[in-house]
PDB file of C-alpha atoms in Angstrom:
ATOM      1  CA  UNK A 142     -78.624 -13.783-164.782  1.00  0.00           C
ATOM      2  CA  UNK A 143     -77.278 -15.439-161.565  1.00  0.00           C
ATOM      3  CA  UNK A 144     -76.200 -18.748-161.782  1.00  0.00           C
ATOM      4  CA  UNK A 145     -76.401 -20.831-158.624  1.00  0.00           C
ATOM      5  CA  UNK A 146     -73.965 -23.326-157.672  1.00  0.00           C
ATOM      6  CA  UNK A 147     -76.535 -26.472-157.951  1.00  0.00           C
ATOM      7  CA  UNK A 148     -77.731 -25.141-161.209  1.00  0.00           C
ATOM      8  CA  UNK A 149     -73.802 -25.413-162.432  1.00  0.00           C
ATOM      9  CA  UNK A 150     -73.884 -28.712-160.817  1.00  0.00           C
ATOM     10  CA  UNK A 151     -76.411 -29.971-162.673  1.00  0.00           C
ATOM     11  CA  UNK A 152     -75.002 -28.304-166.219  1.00  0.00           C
ATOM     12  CA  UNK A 153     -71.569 -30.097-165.366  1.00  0.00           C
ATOM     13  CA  UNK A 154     -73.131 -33.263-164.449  1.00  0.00           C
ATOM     14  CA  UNK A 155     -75.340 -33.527-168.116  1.00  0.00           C
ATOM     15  CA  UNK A 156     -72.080 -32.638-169.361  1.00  0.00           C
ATOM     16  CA  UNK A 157     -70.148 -35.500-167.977  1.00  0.00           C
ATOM     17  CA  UNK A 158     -73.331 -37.131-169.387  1.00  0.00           C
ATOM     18  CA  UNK A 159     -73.085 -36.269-172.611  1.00  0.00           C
ATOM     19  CA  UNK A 160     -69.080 -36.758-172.916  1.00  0.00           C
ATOM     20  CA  UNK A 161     -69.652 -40.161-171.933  1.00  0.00           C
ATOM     21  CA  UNK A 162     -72.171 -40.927-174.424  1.00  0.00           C
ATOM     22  CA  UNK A 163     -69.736 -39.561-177.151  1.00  0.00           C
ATOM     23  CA  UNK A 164     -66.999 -41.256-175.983  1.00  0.00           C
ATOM     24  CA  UNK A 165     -68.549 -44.711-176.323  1.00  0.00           C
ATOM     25  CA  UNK A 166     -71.012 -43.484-179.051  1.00  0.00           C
ATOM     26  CA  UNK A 167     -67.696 -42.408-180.939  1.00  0.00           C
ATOM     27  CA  UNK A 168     -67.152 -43.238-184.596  1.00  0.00           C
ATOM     28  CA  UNK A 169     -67.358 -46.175-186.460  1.00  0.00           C
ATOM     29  CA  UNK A 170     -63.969 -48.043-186.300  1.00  0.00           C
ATOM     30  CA  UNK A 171     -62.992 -49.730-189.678  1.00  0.00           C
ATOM     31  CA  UNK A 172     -59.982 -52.735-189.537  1.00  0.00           C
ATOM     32  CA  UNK A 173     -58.355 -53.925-192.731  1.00  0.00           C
ATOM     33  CA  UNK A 174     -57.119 -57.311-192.696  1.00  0.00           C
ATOM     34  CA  UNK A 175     -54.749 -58.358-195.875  1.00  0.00           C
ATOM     35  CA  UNK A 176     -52.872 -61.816-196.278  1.00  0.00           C
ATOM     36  CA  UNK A 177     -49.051 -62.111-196.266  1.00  0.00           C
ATOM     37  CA  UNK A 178     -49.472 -61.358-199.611  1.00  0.00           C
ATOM     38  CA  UNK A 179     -50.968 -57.938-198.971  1.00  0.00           C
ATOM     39  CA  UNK A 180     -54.427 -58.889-200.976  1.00  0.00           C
ATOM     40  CA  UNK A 181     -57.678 -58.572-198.796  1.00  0.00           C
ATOM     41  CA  UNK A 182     -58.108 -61.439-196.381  1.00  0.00           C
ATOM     42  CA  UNK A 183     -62.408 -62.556-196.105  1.00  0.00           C
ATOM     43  CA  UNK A 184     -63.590 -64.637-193.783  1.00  0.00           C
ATOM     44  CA  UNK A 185     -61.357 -63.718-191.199  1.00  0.00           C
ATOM     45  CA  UNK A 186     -62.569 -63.381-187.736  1.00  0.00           C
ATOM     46  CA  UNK A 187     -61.460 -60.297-185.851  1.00  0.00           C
ATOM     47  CA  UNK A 188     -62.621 -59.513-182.149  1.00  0.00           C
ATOM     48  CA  UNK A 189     -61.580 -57.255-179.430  1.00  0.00           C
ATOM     49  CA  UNK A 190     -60.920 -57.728-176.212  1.00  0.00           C
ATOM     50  CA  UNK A 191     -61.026 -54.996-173.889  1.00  0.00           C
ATOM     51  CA  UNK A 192     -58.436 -54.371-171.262  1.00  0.00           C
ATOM     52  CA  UNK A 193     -61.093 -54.096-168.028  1.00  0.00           C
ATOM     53  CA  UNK A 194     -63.454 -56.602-169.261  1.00  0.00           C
ATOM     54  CA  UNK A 195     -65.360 -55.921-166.425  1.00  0.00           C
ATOM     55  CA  UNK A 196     -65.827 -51.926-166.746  1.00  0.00           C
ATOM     56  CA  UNK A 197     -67.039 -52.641-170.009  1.00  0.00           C
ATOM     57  CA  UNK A 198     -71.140 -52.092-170.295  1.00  0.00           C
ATOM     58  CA  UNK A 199     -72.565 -52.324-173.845  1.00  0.00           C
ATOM     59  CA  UNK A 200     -75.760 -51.685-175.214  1.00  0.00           C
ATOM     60  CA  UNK A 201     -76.122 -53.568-178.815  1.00  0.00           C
ATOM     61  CA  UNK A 202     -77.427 -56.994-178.286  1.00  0.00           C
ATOM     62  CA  UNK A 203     -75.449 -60.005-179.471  1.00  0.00           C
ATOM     63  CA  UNK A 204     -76.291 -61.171-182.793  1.00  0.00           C
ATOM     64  CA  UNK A 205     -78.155 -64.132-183.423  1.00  0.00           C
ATOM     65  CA  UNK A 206     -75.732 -67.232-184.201  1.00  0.00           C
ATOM     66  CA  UNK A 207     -77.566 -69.368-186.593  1.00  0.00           C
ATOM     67  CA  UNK A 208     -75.367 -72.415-188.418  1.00  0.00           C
ATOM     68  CA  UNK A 209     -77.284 -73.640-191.539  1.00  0.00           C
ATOM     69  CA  UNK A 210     -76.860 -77.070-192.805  1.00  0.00           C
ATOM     70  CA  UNK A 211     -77.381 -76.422-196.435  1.00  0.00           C
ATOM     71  CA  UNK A 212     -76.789 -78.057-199.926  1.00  0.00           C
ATOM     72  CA  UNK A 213     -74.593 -81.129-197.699  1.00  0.00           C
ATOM     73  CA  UNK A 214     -72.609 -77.995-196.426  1.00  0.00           C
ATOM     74  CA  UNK A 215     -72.102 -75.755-193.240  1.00  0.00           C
ATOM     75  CA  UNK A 216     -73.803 -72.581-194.278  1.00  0.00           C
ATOM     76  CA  UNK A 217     -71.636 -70.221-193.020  1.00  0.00           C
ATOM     77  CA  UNK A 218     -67.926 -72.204-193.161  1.00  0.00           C
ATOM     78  CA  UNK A 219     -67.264 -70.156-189.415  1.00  0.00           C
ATOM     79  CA  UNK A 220     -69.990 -68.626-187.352  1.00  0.00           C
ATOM     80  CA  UNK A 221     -68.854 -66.295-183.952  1.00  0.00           C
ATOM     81  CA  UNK A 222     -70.931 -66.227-180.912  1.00  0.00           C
ATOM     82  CA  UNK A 223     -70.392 -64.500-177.354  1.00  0.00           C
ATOM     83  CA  UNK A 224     -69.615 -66.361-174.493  1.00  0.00           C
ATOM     84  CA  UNK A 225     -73.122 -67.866-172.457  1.00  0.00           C
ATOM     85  CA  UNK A 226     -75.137 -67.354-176.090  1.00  0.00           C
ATOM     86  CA  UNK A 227     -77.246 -69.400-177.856  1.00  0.00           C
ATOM     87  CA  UNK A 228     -76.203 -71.235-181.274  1.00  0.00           C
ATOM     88  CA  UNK A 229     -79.085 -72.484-183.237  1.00  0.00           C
ATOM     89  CA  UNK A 230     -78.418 -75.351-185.655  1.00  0.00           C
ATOM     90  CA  UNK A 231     -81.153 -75.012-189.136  1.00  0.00           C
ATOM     91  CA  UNK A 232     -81.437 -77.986-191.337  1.00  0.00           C
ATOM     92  CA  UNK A 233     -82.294 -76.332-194.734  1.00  0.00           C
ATOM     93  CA  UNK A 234     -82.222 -79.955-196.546  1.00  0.00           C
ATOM     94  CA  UNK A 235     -84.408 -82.450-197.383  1.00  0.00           C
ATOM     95  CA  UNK A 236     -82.169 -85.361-195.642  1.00  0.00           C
ATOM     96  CA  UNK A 237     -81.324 -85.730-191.786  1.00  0.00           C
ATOM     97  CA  UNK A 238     -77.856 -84.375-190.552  1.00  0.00           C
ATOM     98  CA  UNK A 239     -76.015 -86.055-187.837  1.00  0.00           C
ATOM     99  CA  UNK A 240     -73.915 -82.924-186.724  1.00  0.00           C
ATOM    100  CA  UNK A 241     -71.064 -83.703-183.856  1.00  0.00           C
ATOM    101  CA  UNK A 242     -68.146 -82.050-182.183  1.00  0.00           C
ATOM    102  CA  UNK A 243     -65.609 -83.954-180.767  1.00  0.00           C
ATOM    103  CA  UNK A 244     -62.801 -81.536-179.500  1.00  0.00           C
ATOM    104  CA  UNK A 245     -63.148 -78.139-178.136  1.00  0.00           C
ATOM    105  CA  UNK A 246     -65.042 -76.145-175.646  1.00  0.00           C
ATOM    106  CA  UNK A 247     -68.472 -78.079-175.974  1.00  0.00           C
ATOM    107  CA  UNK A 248     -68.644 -81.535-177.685  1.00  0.00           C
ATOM    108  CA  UNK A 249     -72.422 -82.644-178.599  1.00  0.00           C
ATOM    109  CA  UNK A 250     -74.093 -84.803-181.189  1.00  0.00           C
ATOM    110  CA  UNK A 251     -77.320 -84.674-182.925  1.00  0.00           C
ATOM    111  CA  UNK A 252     -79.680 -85.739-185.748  1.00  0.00           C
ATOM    112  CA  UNK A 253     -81.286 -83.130-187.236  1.00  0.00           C
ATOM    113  CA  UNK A 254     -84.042 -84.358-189.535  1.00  0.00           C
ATOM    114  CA  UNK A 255     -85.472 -82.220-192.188  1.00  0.00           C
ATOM    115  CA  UNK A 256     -88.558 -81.957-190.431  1.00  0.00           C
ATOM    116  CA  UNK A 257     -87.027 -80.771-187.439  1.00  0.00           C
ATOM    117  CA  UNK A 258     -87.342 -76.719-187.863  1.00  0.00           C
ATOM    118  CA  UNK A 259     -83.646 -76.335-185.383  1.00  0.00           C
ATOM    119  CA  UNK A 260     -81.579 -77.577-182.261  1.00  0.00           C
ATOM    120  CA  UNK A 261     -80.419 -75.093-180.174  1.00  0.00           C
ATOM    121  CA  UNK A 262     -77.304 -75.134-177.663  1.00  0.00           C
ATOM    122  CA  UNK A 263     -75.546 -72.724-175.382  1.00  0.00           C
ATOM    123  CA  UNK A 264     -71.897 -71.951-175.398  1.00  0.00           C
ATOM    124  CA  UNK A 265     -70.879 -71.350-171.890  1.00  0.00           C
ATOM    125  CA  UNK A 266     -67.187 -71.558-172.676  1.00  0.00           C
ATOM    126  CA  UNK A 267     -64.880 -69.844-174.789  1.00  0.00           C
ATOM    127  CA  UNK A 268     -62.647 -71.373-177.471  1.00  0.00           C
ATOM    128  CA  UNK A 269     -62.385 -73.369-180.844  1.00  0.00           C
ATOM    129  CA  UNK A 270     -65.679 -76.038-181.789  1.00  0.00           C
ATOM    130  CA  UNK A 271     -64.855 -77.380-185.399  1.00  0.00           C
ATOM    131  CA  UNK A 272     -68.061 -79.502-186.286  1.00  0.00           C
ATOM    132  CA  UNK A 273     -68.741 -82.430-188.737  1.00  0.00           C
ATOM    133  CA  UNK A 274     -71.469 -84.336-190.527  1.00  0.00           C
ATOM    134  CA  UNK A 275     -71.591 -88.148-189.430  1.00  0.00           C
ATOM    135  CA  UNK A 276     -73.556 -88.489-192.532  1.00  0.00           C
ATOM    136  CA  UNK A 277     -71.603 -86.441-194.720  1.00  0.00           C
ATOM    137  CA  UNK A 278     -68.271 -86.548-194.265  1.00  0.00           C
ATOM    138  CA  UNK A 279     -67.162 -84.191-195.824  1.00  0.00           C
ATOM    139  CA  UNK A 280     -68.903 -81.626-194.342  1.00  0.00           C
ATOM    140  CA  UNK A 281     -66.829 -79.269-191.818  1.00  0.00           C
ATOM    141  CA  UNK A 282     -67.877 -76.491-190.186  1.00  0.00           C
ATOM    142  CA  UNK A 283     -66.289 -73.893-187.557  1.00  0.00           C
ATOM    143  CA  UNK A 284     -68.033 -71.812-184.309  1.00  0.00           C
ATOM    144  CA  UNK A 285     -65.828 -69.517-182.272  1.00  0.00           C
ATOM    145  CA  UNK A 286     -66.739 -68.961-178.917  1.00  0.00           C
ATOM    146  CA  UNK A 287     -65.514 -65.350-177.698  1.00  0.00           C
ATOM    147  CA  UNK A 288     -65.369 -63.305-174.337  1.00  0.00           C
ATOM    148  CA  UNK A 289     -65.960 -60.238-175.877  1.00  0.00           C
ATOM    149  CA  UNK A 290     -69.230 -58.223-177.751  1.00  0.00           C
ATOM    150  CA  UNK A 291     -66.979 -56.732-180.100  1.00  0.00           C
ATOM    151  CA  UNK A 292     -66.431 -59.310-182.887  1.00  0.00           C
ATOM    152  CA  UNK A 293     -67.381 -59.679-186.629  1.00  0.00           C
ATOM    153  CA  UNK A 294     -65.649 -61.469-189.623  1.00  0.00           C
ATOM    154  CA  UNK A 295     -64.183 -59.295-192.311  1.00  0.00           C
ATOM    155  CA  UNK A 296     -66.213 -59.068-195.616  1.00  0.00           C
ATOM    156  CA  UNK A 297     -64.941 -59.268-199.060  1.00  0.00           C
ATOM    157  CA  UNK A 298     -62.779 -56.022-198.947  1.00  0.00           C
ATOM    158  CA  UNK A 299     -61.508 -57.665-195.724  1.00  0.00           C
ATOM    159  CA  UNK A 300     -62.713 -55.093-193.549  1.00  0.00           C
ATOM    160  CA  UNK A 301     -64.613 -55.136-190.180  1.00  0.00           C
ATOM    161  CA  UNK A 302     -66.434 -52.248-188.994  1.00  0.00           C
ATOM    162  CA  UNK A 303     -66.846 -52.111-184.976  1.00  0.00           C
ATOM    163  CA  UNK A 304     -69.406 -49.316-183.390  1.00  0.00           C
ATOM    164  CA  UNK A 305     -70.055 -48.033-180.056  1.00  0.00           C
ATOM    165  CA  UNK A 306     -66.461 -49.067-178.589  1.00  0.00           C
ATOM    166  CA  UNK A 307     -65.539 -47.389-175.425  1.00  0.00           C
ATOM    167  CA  UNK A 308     -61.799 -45.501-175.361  1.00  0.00           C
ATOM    168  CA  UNK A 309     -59.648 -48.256-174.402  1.00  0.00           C
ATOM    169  CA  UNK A 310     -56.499 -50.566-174.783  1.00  0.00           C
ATOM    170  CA  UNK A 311     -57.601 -53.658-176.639  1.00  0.00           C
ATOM    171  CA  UNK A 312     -56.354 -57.046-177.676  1.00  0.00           C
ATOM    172  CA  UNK A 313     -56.900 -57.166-181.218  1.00  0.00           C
ATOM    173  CA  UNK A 314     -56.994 -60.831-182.525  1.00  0.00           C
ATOM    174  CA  UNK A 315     -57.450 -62.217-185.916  1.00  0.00           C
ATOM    175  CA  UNK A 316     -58.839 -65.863-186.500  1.00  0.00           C
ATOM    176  CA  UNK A 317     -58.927 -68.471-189.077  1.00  0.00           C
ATOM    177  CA  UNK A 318     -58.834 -72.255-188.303  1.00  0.00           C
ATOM    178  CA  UNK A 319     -56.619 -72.485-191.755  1.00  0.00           C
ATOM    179  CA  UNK A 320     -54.044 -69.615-190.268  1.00  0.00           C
ATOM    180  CA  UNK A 321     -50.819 -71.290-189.831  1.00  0.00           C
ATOM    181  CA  UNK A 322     -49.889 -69.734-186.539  1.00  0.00           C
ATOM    182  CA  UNK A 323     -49.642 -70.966-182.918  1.00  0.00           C
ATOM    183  CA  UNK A 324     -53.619 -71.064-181.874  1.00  0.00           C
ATOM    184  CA  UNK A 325     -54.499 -70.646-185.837  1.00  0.00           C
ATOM    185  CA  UNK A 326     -54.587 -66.846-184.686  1.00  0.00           C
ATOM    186  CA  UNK A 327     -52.263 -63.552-184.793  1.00  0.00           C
ATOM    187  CA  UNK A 328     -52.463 -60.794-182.096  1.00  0.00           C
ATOM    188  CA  UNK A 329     -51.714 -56.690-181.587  1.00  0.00           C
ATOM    189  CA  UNK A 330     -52.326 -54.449-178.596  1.00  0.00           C
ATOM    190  CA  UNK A 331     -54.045 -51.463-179.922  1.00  0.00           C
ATOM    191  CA  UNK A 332     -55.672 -48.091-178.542  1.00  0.00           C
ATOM    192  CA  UNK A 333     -59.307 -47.080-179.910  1.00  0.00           C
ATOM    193  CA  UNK A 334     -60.315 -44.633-181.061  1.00  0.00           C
ATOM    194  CA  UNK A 335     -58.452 -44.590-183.664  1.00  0.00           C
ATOM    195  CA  UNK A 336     -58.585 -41.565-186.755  1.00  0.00           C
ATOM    196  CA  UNK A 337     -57.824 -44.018-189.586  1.00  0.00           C
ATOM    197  CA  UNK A 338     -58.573 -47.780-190.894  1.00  0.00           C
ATOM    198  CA  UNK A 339     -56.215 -49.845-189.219  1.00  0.00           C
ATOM    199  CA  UNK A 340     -54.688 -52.102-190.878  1.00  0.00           C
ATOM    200  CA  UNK A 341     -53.251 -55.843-190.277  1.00  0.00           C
ATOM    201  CA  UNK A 342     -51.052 -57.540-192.663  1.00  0.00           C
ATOM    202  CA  UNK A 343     -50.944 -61.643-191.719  1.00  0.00           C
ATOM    203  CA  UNK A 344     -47.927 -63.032-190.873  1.00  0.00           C
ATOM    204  CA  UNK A 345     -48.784 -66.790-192.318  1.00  0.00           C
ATOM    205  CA  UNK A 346     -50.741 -68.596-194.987  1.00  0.00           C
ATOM    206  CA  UNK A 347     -52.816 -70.495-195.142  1.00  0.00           C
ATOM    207  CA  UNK A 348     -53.962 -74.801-194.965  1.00  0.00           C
ATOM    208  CA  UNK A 349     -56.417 -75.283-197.732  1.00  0.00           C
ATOM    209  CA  UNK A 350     -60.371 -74.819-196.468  1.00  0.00           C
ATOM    210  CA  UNK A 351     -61.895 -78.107-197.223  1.00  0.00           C
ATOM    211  CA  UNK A 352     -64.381 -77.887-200.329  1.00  0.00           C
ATOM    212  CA  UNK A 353     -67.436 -79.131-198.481  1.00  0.00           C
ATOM    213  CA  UNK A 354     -68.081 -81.613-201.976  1.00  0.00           C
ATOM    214  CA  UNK A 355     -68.287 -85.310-201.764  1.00  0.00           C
ATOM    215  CA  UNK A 356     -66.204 -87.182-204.504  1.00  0.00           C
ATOM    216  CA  UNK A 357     -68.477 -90.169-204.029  1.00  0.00           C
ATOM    217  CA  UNK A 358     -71.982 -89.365-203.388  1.00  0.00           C
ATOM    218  CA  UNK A 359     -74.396 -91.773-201.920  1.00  0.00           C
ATOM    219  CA  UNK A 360     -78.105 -91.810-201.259  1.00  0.00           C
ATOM    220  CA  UNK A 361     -78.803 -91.090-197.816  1.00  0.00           C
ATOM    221  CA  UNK A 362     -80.367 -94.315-196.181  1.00  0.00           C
ATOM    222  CA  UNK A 363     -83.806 -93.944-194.398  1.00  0.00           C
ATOM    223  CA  UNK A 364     -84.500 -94.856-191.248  1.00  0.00           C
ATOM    224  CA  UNK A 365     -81.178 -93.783-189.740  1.00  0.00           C
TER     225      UNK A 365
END
């Protein structure tokens, strides 16, 4: 069988195709964080951020930040969202919420009453919003505004599992508003893909994460 030269042109091309697919289609890439102790660190945030930004194109859709004001508590303690996203604020009690952010990227306040089903803002910048209850004050809450698609927070093994990442030198960080380290975060240049979990040990403890309990609860005064 004869070959011609644009029939080779085309195989090459589907295989350049193909190679590309696989290389951002590539294996599921597992990170480990542990404590300074060397136990499994939860809650942690851990994103990526790639060394061309720009070059990067990514298929999977950015998940849906909800923060749920819950039992007098932030519901989860920190939330992640993607830079220009949408954060929607769900009162799941039967009171109102006056929820506020003073410092940080965005600063906003708002009553949420128990018959209103959400609020909804957009993050257009990146950084640190720690949130409170005007209401409640004990109440605290964290949202993490990132430049990045590739983020998650590390589950009770303390392990984050990152798919379709293109080959590429990263910025590995590691967040926790109680991490005692410059920017409450700690930071490694790494290479994915990688063959093995990778694994970072913390180089700090940790502040003590508020309780979200009130020691002297009150009725919550109608008409406010």
């Amino acid at each position: 069988m004869i070959i011609t030269s644009t029939r080779v042109a085309i195989v090459l091309t589907l295989s350049g195709i193909l190679f590309g697919i696989s290389a951002v289609n590539a294996a599921p890439q597992s990170i480990m964080v542990l404590n300074a102790q060397g136990q499994p660190a939860q809650n942690m945030v851990v994103y990526l951020l790639p060394s061309a930004p720009a070059n990067i194109v990514t298929t999977v859709a950015p998940s849906k930040a909800e923060v749920h004001q819950k039992d007098k508590q932030f519901s989860p303690y920190i939330t992640v969202v993607q830079k220009g996203n949408d954060v929607a604020f769900v009162n799941e009690d039967d009171i109102t919420h006056h929820i506020f952010s003073a410092l940080g990227p965005k600063r906003f306040s708002f009553k949420l009453r128990h018959q209103q089903q959400q609020q909804i803002l957009r993050f257009e910048q990146t950084g640190h919003v720690s949130m409170g209850c005007n209401v409640h004050d004990w109440m605290s809450g964290h949202l993490l505004v990132v430049d990045t698609p590739f983020y998650a927070v590390t589950n009770l093994q303390g392990i984050v599992t990152f798919e379709h990442l293109p080959a590429d030198d990263f910025k590995l960080v590691v967040w926790h508003p109680q991490l005692k380290m410059p920017d409450n975060q700690q930071v490694k240049p790494v290479h994915f893909p990688s063959d093995n979990t990778m694994t970072i040990t913390l180089q700090a403890d940790f502040d003590s994460i508020p309780s979200q309990q009130s020691l002297d609860e009150f009725e919550f005064l109608e008409g406010y």
